[in-house]
Amino acid sequence: MCYYNGIRVTREEYLLLLRIEKKVTKLKLDRPVQSGFAYTQWPILKAMPGGDDFELVEAHWEFIAPWCSNWKAVEEGRKKYTTLNAIGENLVESKLYRDAALHRRCLVLSSGFYEWRHYKPEGAKKAETYPYHIGMADSPIFYMAGVWQPWTDKSTGETLDTFAIVTTAANGLMQQIHNTKKRMPLILPEALAREWLLGNLSEERIKEMAHYQVDSHAMKAWPVAKDFRTSAEPELEAVYAELPPLQ
């Protein structure tokens, strides 16, 4: 699942989604790698009232259930399940995600995410894990589908927006990398991203979009060092002699 993400917005610090342009200098959008398990802020796009424009905001990466009354309840919930990702095929049937899928969809910004490939080298007793950096071949920034939820800590009055990244079945490339669970983020091209964010979608259309698979040939992926989470340059390619290349 997608638990490690990265974003790099450079040059003029503008974000463009189908002719809607936003200046993004107020947010720090140079984060080569961030763990969802840090339970902190990440940039997302949210629809504005009226449904024909969007805003770029930071939201808490972890979809917090409305029945969690305070942070203690949230932390207890983490021991049982994670809400960093939401299974796209089950969104409209889910007690937790249904309302957000119908009314509060968002786009999660990414320049590349990280996933582990399991492989058993010859002579090894068990499979080893090799991290990969995965992105889009021709897009320095791309959009993952998400759902968001406003939440209030009833003991303090603190309010924040929370979100989860929507996942779908792995395409051919991601089946080779995430070769245990065979899942991937629901990556949407611009037209579908705009529809997900600003469209008035029926349940059937949400289900249809949740099965979308970006073409493997439009993606790029390479192995990175196993300490990428603490590296100054986590995207740098690493060489593992025992690891067969991707097909």
PDB file of C-alpha atoms in Angstrom:
ATOM      1  CA  MET A   1       0.000   0.000   0.000  1.00  0.00           C
ATOM      2  CA  CYS A   2       1.089   3.609  -0.368  1.00  0.00           C
ATOM      3  CA  TYR A   3       2.604   4.635   2.966  1.00  0.00           C
ATOM      4  CA  TYR A   4       5.629   6.630   1.729  1.00  0.00           C
ATOM      5  CA  ASN A   5       5.227   9.571  -0.624  1.00  0.00           C
ATOM      6  CA  GLY A   6       7.352  12.386  -2.057  1.00  0.00           C
ATOM      7  CA  ILE A   7       6.694  15.760  -3.696  1.00  0.00           C
ATOM      8  CA  ARG A   8       8.951  18.244  -5.482  1.00  0.00           C
ATOM      9  CA  VAL A   9       7.465  21.451  -6.911  1.00  0.00           C
ATOM     10  CA  THR A  10      10.155  23.704  -8.328  1.00  0.00           C
ATOM     11  CA  ARG A  11      10.610  26.460 -10.945  1.00  0.00           C
ATOM     12  CA  GLU A  12       7.767  28.997 -10.781  1.00  0.00           C
ATOM     13  CA  GLU A  13       5.961  27.263  -7.901  1.00  0.00           C
ATOM     14  CA  TYR A  14       2.681  26.956  -9.752  1.00  0.00           C
ATOM     15  CA  LEU A  15       0.315  24.024  -9.983  1.00  0.00           C
ATOM     16  CA  LEU A  16      -1.837  23.518 -13.080  1.00  0.00           C
ATOM     17  CA  LEU A  17      -4.858  21.236 -13.379  1.00  0.00           C
ATOM     18  CA  LEU A  18      -6.701  21.562 -16.694  1.00  0.00           C
ATOM     19  CA  ARG A  19      -6.215  25.307 -17.095  1.00  0.00           C
ATOM     20  CA  ILE A  20      -6.838  26.091 -13.412  1.00  0.00           C
ATOM     21  CA  GLU A  21      -3.580  27.488 -12.058  1.00  0.00           C
ATOM     22  CA  LYS A  22      -2.642  27.903  -8.414  1.00  0.00           C
ATOM     23  CA  LYS A  23       0.351  29.564  -6.809  1.00  0.00           C
ATOM     24  CA  VAL A  24       1.764  27.290  -4.139  1.00  0.00           C
ATOM     25  CA  THR A  25       4.535  29.266  -2.496  1.00  0.00           C
ATOM     26  CA  LYS A  26       2.729  29.287   0.875  1.00  0.00           C
ATOM     27  CA  LEU A  27       3.253  25.550   1.277  1.00  0.00           C
ATOM     28  CA  LYS A  28       6.501  23.619   1.486  1.00  0.00           C
ATOM     29  CA  LEU A  29       6.304  21.316  -1.499  1.00  0.00           C
ATOM     30  CA  ASP A  30       9.820  19.962  -1.484  1.00  0.00           C
ATOM     31  CA  ARG A  31       9.513  16.749   0.512  1.00  0.00           C
ATOM     32  CA  PRO A  32      11.446  13.927  -1.161  1.00  0.00           C
ATOM     33  CA  VAL A  33      10.029  11.337   1.230  1.00  0.00           C
ATOM     34  CA  GLN A  34       7.459  11.389   4.000  1.00  0.00           C
ATOM     35  CA  SER A  35       6.028   8.458   5.921  1.00  0.00           C
ATOM     36  CA  GLY A  36       2.315   8.230   6.434  1.00  0.00           C
ATOM     37  CA  PHE A  37       3.109   6.749   9.831  1.00  0.00           C
ATOM     38  CA  ALA A  38       4.415  10.145  10.898  1.00  0.00           C
ATOM     39  CA  TYR A  39       0.715  11.140  10.990  1.00  0.00           C
ATOM     40  CA  THR A  40       1.391  14.668   9.853  1.00  0.00           C
ATOM     41  CA  GLN A  41       0.364  17.108   7.116  1.00  0.00           C
ATOM     42  CA  TRP A  42       0.487  16.513   3.367  1.00  0.00           C
ATOM     43  CA  PRO A  43      -0.650  18.732   0.436  1.00  0.00           C
ATOM     44  CA  ILE A  44      -3.981  17.885  -1.194  1.00  0.00           C
ATOM     45  CA  LEU A  45      -6.413  19.567  -3.577  1.00  0.00           C
ATOM     46  CA  LYS A  46      -9.959  20.130  -2.295  1.00  0.00           C
ATOM     47  CA  ALA A  47     -12.955  21.369  -4.256  1.00  0.00           C
ATOM     48  CA  MET A  48     -14.178  24.826  -3.273  1.00  0.00           C
ATOM     49  CA  PRO A  49     -17.876  25.668  -2.783  1.00  0.00           C
ATOM     50  CA  GLY A  50     -19.585  25.816  -6.142  1.00  0.00           C
ATOM     51  CA  GLY A  51     -17.670  22.845  -7.519  1.00  0.00           C
ATOM     52  CA  ASP A  52     -15.801  24.615 -10.339  1.00  0.00           C
ATOM     53  CA  ASP A  53     -12.543  25.531  -8.577  1.00  0.00           C
ATOM     54  CA  PHE A  54     -10.161  24.015  -6.056  1.00  0.00           C
ATOM     55  CA  GLU A  55      -7.785  25.008  -3.302  1.00  0.00           C
ATOM     56  CA  LEU A  56      -4.418  23.642  -2.297  1.00  0.00           C
ATOM     57  CA  VAL A  57      -4.243  22.909   1.425  1.00  0.00           C
ATOM     58  CA  GLU A  58      -2.368  20.767   3.895  1.00  0.00           C
ATOM     59  CA  ALA A  59      -4.337  17.988   5.536  1.00  0.00           C
ATOM     60  CA  HIS A  60      -3.589  15.324   8.135  1.00  0.00           C
ATOM     61  CA  TRP A  61      -2.548  12.101   6.379  1.00  0.00           C
ATOM     62  CA  GLU A  62      -4.816   9.617   8.153  1.00  0.00           C
ATOM     63  CA  PHE A  63      -8.571   9.474   7.643  1.00  0.00           C
ATOM     64  CA  ILE A  64      -9.978   9.955  11.144  1.00  0.00           C
ATOM     65  CA  ALA A  65     -13.357   8.390  11.783  1.00  0.00           C
ATOM     66  CA  PRO A  66     -16.065  10.780  13.033  1.00  0.00           C
ATOM     67  CA  TRP A  67     -16.786   8.469  15.962  1.00  0.00           C
ATOM     68  CA  CYS A  68     -13.264   9.066  17.360  1.00  0.00           C
ATOM     69  CA  SER A  69     -13.948  11.764  19.942  1.00  0.00           C
ATOM     70  CA  ASN A  70     -10.353  12.681  20.815  1.00  0.00           C
ATOM     71  CA  TRP A  71      -6.708  11.866  20.078  1.00  0.00           C
ATOM     72  CA  LYS A  72      -6.642   9.055  22.606  1.00  0.00           C
ATOM     73  CA  ALA A  73      -9.401   7.303  20.654  1.00  0.00           C
ATOM     74  CA  VAL A  74      -7.510   7.910  17.407  1.00  0.00           C
ATOM     75  CA  GLU A  75      -4.328   6.377  18.833  1.00  0.00           C
ATOM     76  CA  GLU A  76      -6.238   3.372  20.145  1.00  0.00           C
ATOM     77  CA  GLY A  77      -7.757   2.902  16.685  1.00  0.00           C
ATOM     78  CA  ARG A  78      -4.309   2.816  15.087  1.00  0.00           C
ATOM     79  CA  LYS A  79      -3.537  -0.352  17.050  1.00  0.00           C
ATOM     80  CA  LYS A  80      -6.355  -2.146  15.203  1.00  0.00           C
ATOM     81  CA  TYR A  81      -6.220  -0.745  11.655  1.00  0.00           C
ATOM     82  CA  THR A  82      -4.669   1.947   9.488  1.00  0.00           C
ATOM     83  CA  THR A  83      -6.623   4.573   7.564  1.00  0.00           C
ATOM     84  CA  LEU A  84      -3.716   5.999   5.578  1.00  0.00           C
ATOM     85  CA  ASN A  85      -5.132   4.200   2.511  1.00  0.00           C
ATOM     86  CA  ALA A  86      -8.683   3.385   1.462  1.00  0.00           C
ATOM     87  CA  ILE A  87      -9.528   0.444  -0.813  1.00  0.00           C
ATOM     88  CA  GLY A  88     -11.068   2.047  -3.885  1.00  0.00           C
ATOM     89  CA  GLU A  89     -13.259  -0.875  -4.925  1.00  0.00           C
ATOM     90  CA  ASN A  90     -15.030  -0.788  -1.520  1.00  0.00           C
ATOM     91  CA  LEU A  91     -15.444   2.965  -1.067  1.00  0.00           C
ATOM     92  CA  VAL A  92     -19.184   3.337  -1.550  1.00  0.00           C
ATOM     93  CA  GLU A  93     -19.952   0.250   0.563  1.00  0.00           C
ATOM     94  CA  SER A  94     -17.693   1.322   3.410  1.00  0.00           C
ATOM     95  CA  LYS A  95     -19.241   2.673   6.607  1.00  0.00           C
ATOM     96  CA  LEU A  96     -16.130   4.765   7.115  1.00  0.00           C
ATOM     97  CA  TYR A  97     -15.493   6.105   3.603  1.00  0.00           C
ATOM     98  CA  ARG A  98     -18.894   6.146   1.855  1.00  0.00           C
ATOM     99  CA  ASP A  99     -19.925   9.713   2.690  1.00  0.00           C
ATOM    100  CA  ALA A 100     -16.496  11.081   1.773  1.00  0.00           C
ATOM    101  CA  ALA A 101     -16.475   9.131  -1.495  1.00  0.00           C
ATOM    102  CA  LEU A 102     -19.810  10.688  -2.444  1.00  0.00           C
ATOM    103  CA  HIS A 103     -19.175  14.236  -1.227  1.00  0.00           C
ATOM    104  CA  ARG A 104     -15.539  14.868  -0.226  1.00  0.00           C
ATOM    105  CA  ARG A 105     -13.126  13.530  -2.804  1.00  0.00           C
ATOM    106  CA  CYS A 106      -9.679  15.075  -3.109  1.00  0.00           C
ATOM    107  CA  LEU A 107      -6.418  14.735  -5.017  1.00  0.00           C
ATOM    108  CA  VAL A 108      -3.185  13.869  -3.240  1.00  0.00           C
ATOM    109  CA  LEU A 109      -0.072  15.404  -4.792  1.00  0.00           C
ATOM    110  CA  SER A 110       2.941  13.242  -5.580  1.00  0.00           C
ATOM    111  CA  SER A 111       6.202  13.335  -7.492  1.00  0.00           C
ATOM    112  CA  GLY A 112       6.922   9.712  -6.624  1.00  0.00           C
ATOM    113  CA  PHE A 113       6.033   7.119  -4.013  1.00  0.00           C
ATOM    114  CA  TYR A 114       7.925   4.206  -2.505  1.00  0.00           C
ATOM    115  CA  GLU A 115       7.072   0.531  -2.337  1.00  0.00           C
ATOM    116  CA  TRP A 116       8.873  -2.714  -1.474  1.00  0.00           C
ATOM    117  CA  ARG A 117       9.539  -5.651  -3.761  1.00  0.00           C
ATOM    118  CA  HIS A 118       9.921  -9.085  -2.190  1.00  0.00           C
ATOM    119  CA  TYR A 119      12.510 -11.355  -3.789  1.00  0.00           C
ATOM    120  CA  LYS A 120      14.294 -14.483  -2.594  1.00  0.00           C
ATOM    121  CA  PRO A 121      17.904 -14.481  -3.829  1.00  0.00           C
ATOM    122  CA  GLU A 122      19.432 -17.806  -4.793  1.00  0.00           C
ATOM    123  CA  GLY A 123      20.590 -19.626  -1.672  1.00  0.00           C
ATOM    124  CA  ALA A 124      18.681 -17.352   0.708  1.00  0.00           C
ATOM    125  CA  LYS A 125      16.453 -18.881   3.378  1.00  0.00           C
ATOM    126  CA  LYS A 126      13.734 -16.285   2.942  1.00  0.00           C
ATOM    127  CA  ALA A 127      12.720 -13.426   0.686  1.00  0.00           C
ATOM    128  CA  GLU A 128      14.300 -10.018   1.169  1.00  0.00           C
ATOM    129  CA  THR A 129      12.691  -6.631   0.601  1.00  0.00           C
ATOM    130  CA  TYR A 130      13.993  -4.040  -1.846  1.00  0.00           C
ATOM    131  CA  PRO A 131      12.541  -0.517  -1.888  1.00  0.00           C
ATOM    132  CA  TYR A 132      11.619   1.177  -5.164  1.00  0.00           C
ATOM    133  CA  HIS A 133      10.862   4.747  -6.129  1.00  0.00           C
ATOM    134  CA  ILE A 134       7.901   4.902  -8.525  1.00  0.00           C
ATOM    135  CA  GLY A 135       6.673   7.877 -10.522  1.00  0.00           C
ATOM    136  CA  MET A 136       5.321   8.962 -13.894  1.00  0.00           C
ATOM    137  CA  ALA A 137       7.714   9.039 -16.837  1.00  0.00           C
ATOM    138  CA  ASP A 138       6.610  12.415 -18.233  1.00  0.00           C
ATOM    139  CA  SER A 139       5.019  14.150 -15.240  1.00  0.00           C
ATOM    140  CA  PRO A 140       7.049  15.722 -12.419  1.00  0.00           C
ATOM    141  CA  ILE A 141       3.789  15.996 -10.437  1.00  0.00           C
ATOM    142  CA  PHE A 142       0.839  13.629 -10.638  1.00  0.00           C
ATOM    143  CA  TYR A 143      -2.424  13.077  -8.805  1.00  0.00           C
ATOM    144  CA  MET A 144      -3.550  10.251  -6.574  1.00  0.00           C
ATOM    145  CA  ALA A 145      -7.246   9.963  -5.799  1.00  0.00           C
ATOM    146  CA  GLY A 146      -8.138  10.586  -2.174  1.00  0.00           C
ATOM    147  CA  VAL A 147     -11.048  11.093   0.194  1.00  0.00           C
ATOM    148  CA  TRP A 148     -11.093  13.569   3.037  1.00  0.00           C
ATOM    149  CA  GLN A 149     -12.933  14.010   6.312  1.00  0.00           C
ATOM    150  CA  PRO A 150     -13.180  17.015   8.681  1.00  0.00           C
ATOM    151  CA  TRP A 151     -12.581  16.031  12.292  1.00  0.00           C
ATOM    152  CA  THR A 152     -12.921  17.740  15.649  1.00  0.00           C
ATOM    153  CA  ASP A 153     -11.275  16.722  18.909  1.00  0.00           C
ATOM    154  CA  LYS A 154     -14.249  17.073  21.247  1.00  0.00           C
ATOM    155  CA  SER A 155     -12.024  17.423  24.315  1.00  0.00           C
ATOM    156  CA  THR A 156     -10.050  20.423  22.982  1.00  0.00           C
ATOM    157  CA  GLY A 157     -12.077  21.817  20.079  1.00  0.00           C
ATOM    158  CA  GLU A 158      -9.154  21.319  17.689  1.00  0.00           C
ATOM    159  CA  THR A 159     -10.345  20.872  14.093  1.00  0.00           C
ATOM    160  CA  LEU A 160      -8.498  19.604  11.057  1.00  0.00           C
ATOM    161  CA  ASP A 161      -9.024  18.017   7.657  1.00  0.00           C
ATOM    162  CA  THR A 162      -7.914  14.394   7.372  1.00  0.00           C
ATOM    163  CA  PHE A 163      -7.516  12.189   4.295  1.00  0.00           C
ATOM    164  CA  ALA A 164      -6.666   8.763   2.919  1.00  0.00           C
ATOM    165  CA  ILE A 165      -5.081   7.807  -0.404  1.00  0.00           C
ATOM    166  CA  VAL A 166      -7.366   5.622  -2.520  1.00  0.00           C
ATOM    167  CA  THR A 167      -5.790   2.407  -3.799  1.00  0.00           C
ATOM    168  CA  THR A 168      -6.650   0.003  -6.600  1.00  0.00           C
ATOM    169  CA  ALA A 169      -5.399  -3.289  -8.039  1.00  0.00           C
ATOM    170  CA  ALA A 170      -1.795  -3.153  -9.267  1.00  0.00           C
ATOM    171  CA  ASN A 171      -1.061  -2.745 -12.956  1.00  0.00           C
ATOM    172  CA  GLY A 172       1.582  -4.866 -14.680  1.00  0.00           C
ATOM    173  CA  LEU A 173       4.516  -2.845 -13.371  1.00  0.00           C
ATOM    174  CA  MET A 174       3.263  -2.621  -9.803  1.00  0.00           C
ATOM    175  CA  GLN A 175       2.449  -6.338  -9.702  1.00  0.00           C
ATOM    176  CA  GLN A 176       6.181  -6.934 -10.048  1.00  0.00           C
ATOM    177  CA  ILE A 177       7.140  -4.402  -7.371  1.00  0.00           C
ATOM    178  CA  HIS A 178       4.358  -4.708  -4.804  1.00  0.00           C
ATOM    179  CA  ASN A 179       4.320  -8.429  -5.453  1.00  0.00           C
ATOM    180  CA  THR A 180       2.740  -9.498  -2.158  1.00  0.00           C
ATOM    181  CA  LYS A 181      -0.468  -7.466  -1.855  1.00  0.00           C
ATOM    182  CA  LYS A 182      -0.424  -6.280  -5.496  1.00  0.00           C
ATOM    183  CA  ARG A 183      -1.992  -2.889  -4.846  1.00  0.00           C
ATOM    184  CA  MET A 184      -1.122   0.634  -5.960  1.00  0.00           C
ATOM    185  CA  PRO A 185      -2.375   4.209  -5.524  1.00  0.00           C
ATOM    186  CA  LEU A 186      -5.261   5.201  -7.795  1.00  0.00           C
ATOM    187  CA  ILE A 187      -3.260   7.500 -10.099  1.00  0.00           C
ATOM    188  CA  LEU A 188      -5.468   9.626 -12.357  1.00  0.00           C
ATOM    189  CA  PRO A 189      -4.554  11.515 -15.553  1.00  0.00           C
ATOM    190  CA  GLU A 190      -5.619  15.166 -15.676  1.00  0.00           C
ATOM    191  CA  ALA A 191      -9.102  14.673 -17.167  1.00  0.00           C
ATOM    192  CA  LEU A 192     -10.032  11.963 -14.666  1.00  0.00           C
ATOM    193  CA  ALA A 193      -8.352  13.864 -11.834  1.00  0.00           C
ATOM    194  CA  ARG A 194     -10.530  16.890 -12.543  1.00  0.00           C
ATOM    195  CA  GLU A 195     -13.628  14.691 -12.724  1.00  0.00           C
ATOM    196  CA  TRP A 196     -12.759  12.999  -9.423  1.00  0.00           C
ATOM    197  CA  LEU A 197     -12.193  16.338  -7.721  1.00  0.00           C
ATOM    198  CA  LEU A 198     -14.933  18.529  -9.222  1.00  0.00           C
ATOM    199  CA  GLY A 199     -17.422  16.167 -10.840  1.00  0.00           C
ATOM    200  CA  ASN A 200     -20.880  15.300  -9.517  1.00  0.00           C
ATOM    201  CA  LEU A 201     -20.264  11.572  -9.520  1.00  0.00           C
ATOM    202  CA  SER A 202     -22.796   8.796  -9.128  1.00  0.00           C
ATOM    203  CA  GLU A 203     -22.041   5.692  -7.088  1.00  0.00           C
ATOM    204  CA  GLU A 204     -21.565   3.737 -10.301  1.00  0.00           C
ATOM    205  CA  ARG A 205     -19.100   6.265 -11.690  1.00  0.00           C
ATOM    206  CA  ILE A 206     -17.092   6.220  -8.448  1.00  0.00           C
ATOM    207  CA  LYS A 207     -16.918   2.427  -8.626  1.00  0.00           C
ATOM    208  CA  GLU A 208     -15.871   2.614 -12.272  1.00  0.00           C
ATOM    209  CA  MET A 209     -13.123   5.160 -11.592  1.00  0.00           C
ATOM    210  CA  ALA A 210     -11.868   3.158  -8.607  1.00  0.00           C
ATOM    211  CA  HIS A 211     -10.884   0.372 -11.034  1.00  0.00           C
ATOM    212  CA  TYR A 212      -8.851   2.656 -13.284  1.00  0.00           C
ATOM    213  CA  GLN A 213      -5.270   1.513 -13.873  1.00  0.00           C
ATOM    214  CA  VAL A 214      -2.678   3.883 -15.249  1.00  0.00           C
ATOM    215  CA  ASP A 215      -0.655   2.373 -18.102  1.00  0.00           C
ATOM    216  CA  SER A 216       2.541   0.703 -16.893  1.00  0.00           C
ATOM    217  CA  HIS A 217       4.430   2.235 -19.808  1.00  0.00           C
ATOM    218  CA  ALA A 218       3.583   5.719 -18.539  1.00  0.00           C
ATOM    219  CA  MET A 219       5.371   4.954 -15.265  1.00  0.00           C
ATOM    220  CA  LYS A 220       9.006   4.684 -14.235  1.00  0.00           C
ATOM    221  CA  ALA A 221      10.518   2.812 -11.300  1.00  0.00           C
ATOM    222  CA  TRP A 222      13.944   1.991  -9.933  1.00  0.00           C
ATOM    223  CA  PRO A 223      15.391   0.428  -6.767  1.00  0.00           C
ATOM    224  CA  VAL A 224      16.702   2.772  -4.085  1.00  0.00           C
ATOM    225  CA  ALA A 225      18.911   2.297  -1.042  1.00  0.00           C
ATOM    226  CA  LYS A 226      17.323   0.541   1.908  1.00  0.00           C
ATOM    227  CA  ASP A 227      18.017   3.563   4.099  1.00  0.00           C
ATOM    228  CA  PHE A 228      16.120   5.881   1.702  1.00  0.00           C
ATOM    229  CA  ARG A 229      13.866   7.101   4.527  1.00  0.00           C
ATOM    230  CA  THR A 230      16.808   8.879   6.182  1.00  0.00           C
ATOM    231  CA  SER A 231      18.804   9.726   3.039  1.00  0.00           C
ATOM    232  CA  ALA A 232      19.341  13.280   1.804  1.00  0.00           C
ATOM    233  CA  GLU A 233      18.694  12.026  -1.734  1.00  0.00           C
ATOM    234  CA  PRO A 234      16.217   9.148  -1.345  1.00  0.00           C
ATOM    235  CA  GLU A 235      15.390   8.878  -5.059  1.00  0.00           C
ATOM    236  CA  LEU A 236      18.930   7.887  -6.097  1.00  0.00           C
ATOM    237  CA  GLU A 237      19.043   4.556  -7.899  1.00  0.00           C
ATOM    238  CA  ALA A 238      20.666   1.646  -6.073  1.00  0.00           C
ATOM    239  CA  VAL A 239      22.118  -1.512  -7.594  1.00  0.00           C
ATOM    240  CA  TYR A 240      21.339  -4.934  -6.143  1.00  0.00           C
ATOM    241  CA  ALA A 241      23.267  -7.568  -8.080  1.00  0.00           C
ATOM    242  CA  GLU A 242      20.919 -10.353  -6.982  1.00  0.00           C
ATOM    243  CA  LEU A 243      17.741  -8.518  -8.015  1.00  0.00           C
ATOM    244  CA  PRO A 244      16.351  -9.337 -11.504  1.00  0.00           C
ATOM    245  CA  PRO A 245      15.227  -6.324 -13.571  1.00  0.00           C
ATOM    246  CA  LEU A 246      11.599  -5.428 -14.025  1.00  0.00           C
ATOM    247  CA  GLN A 247       9.971  -6.704 -17.200  1.00  0.00           C
TER     248      GLN A 247
END
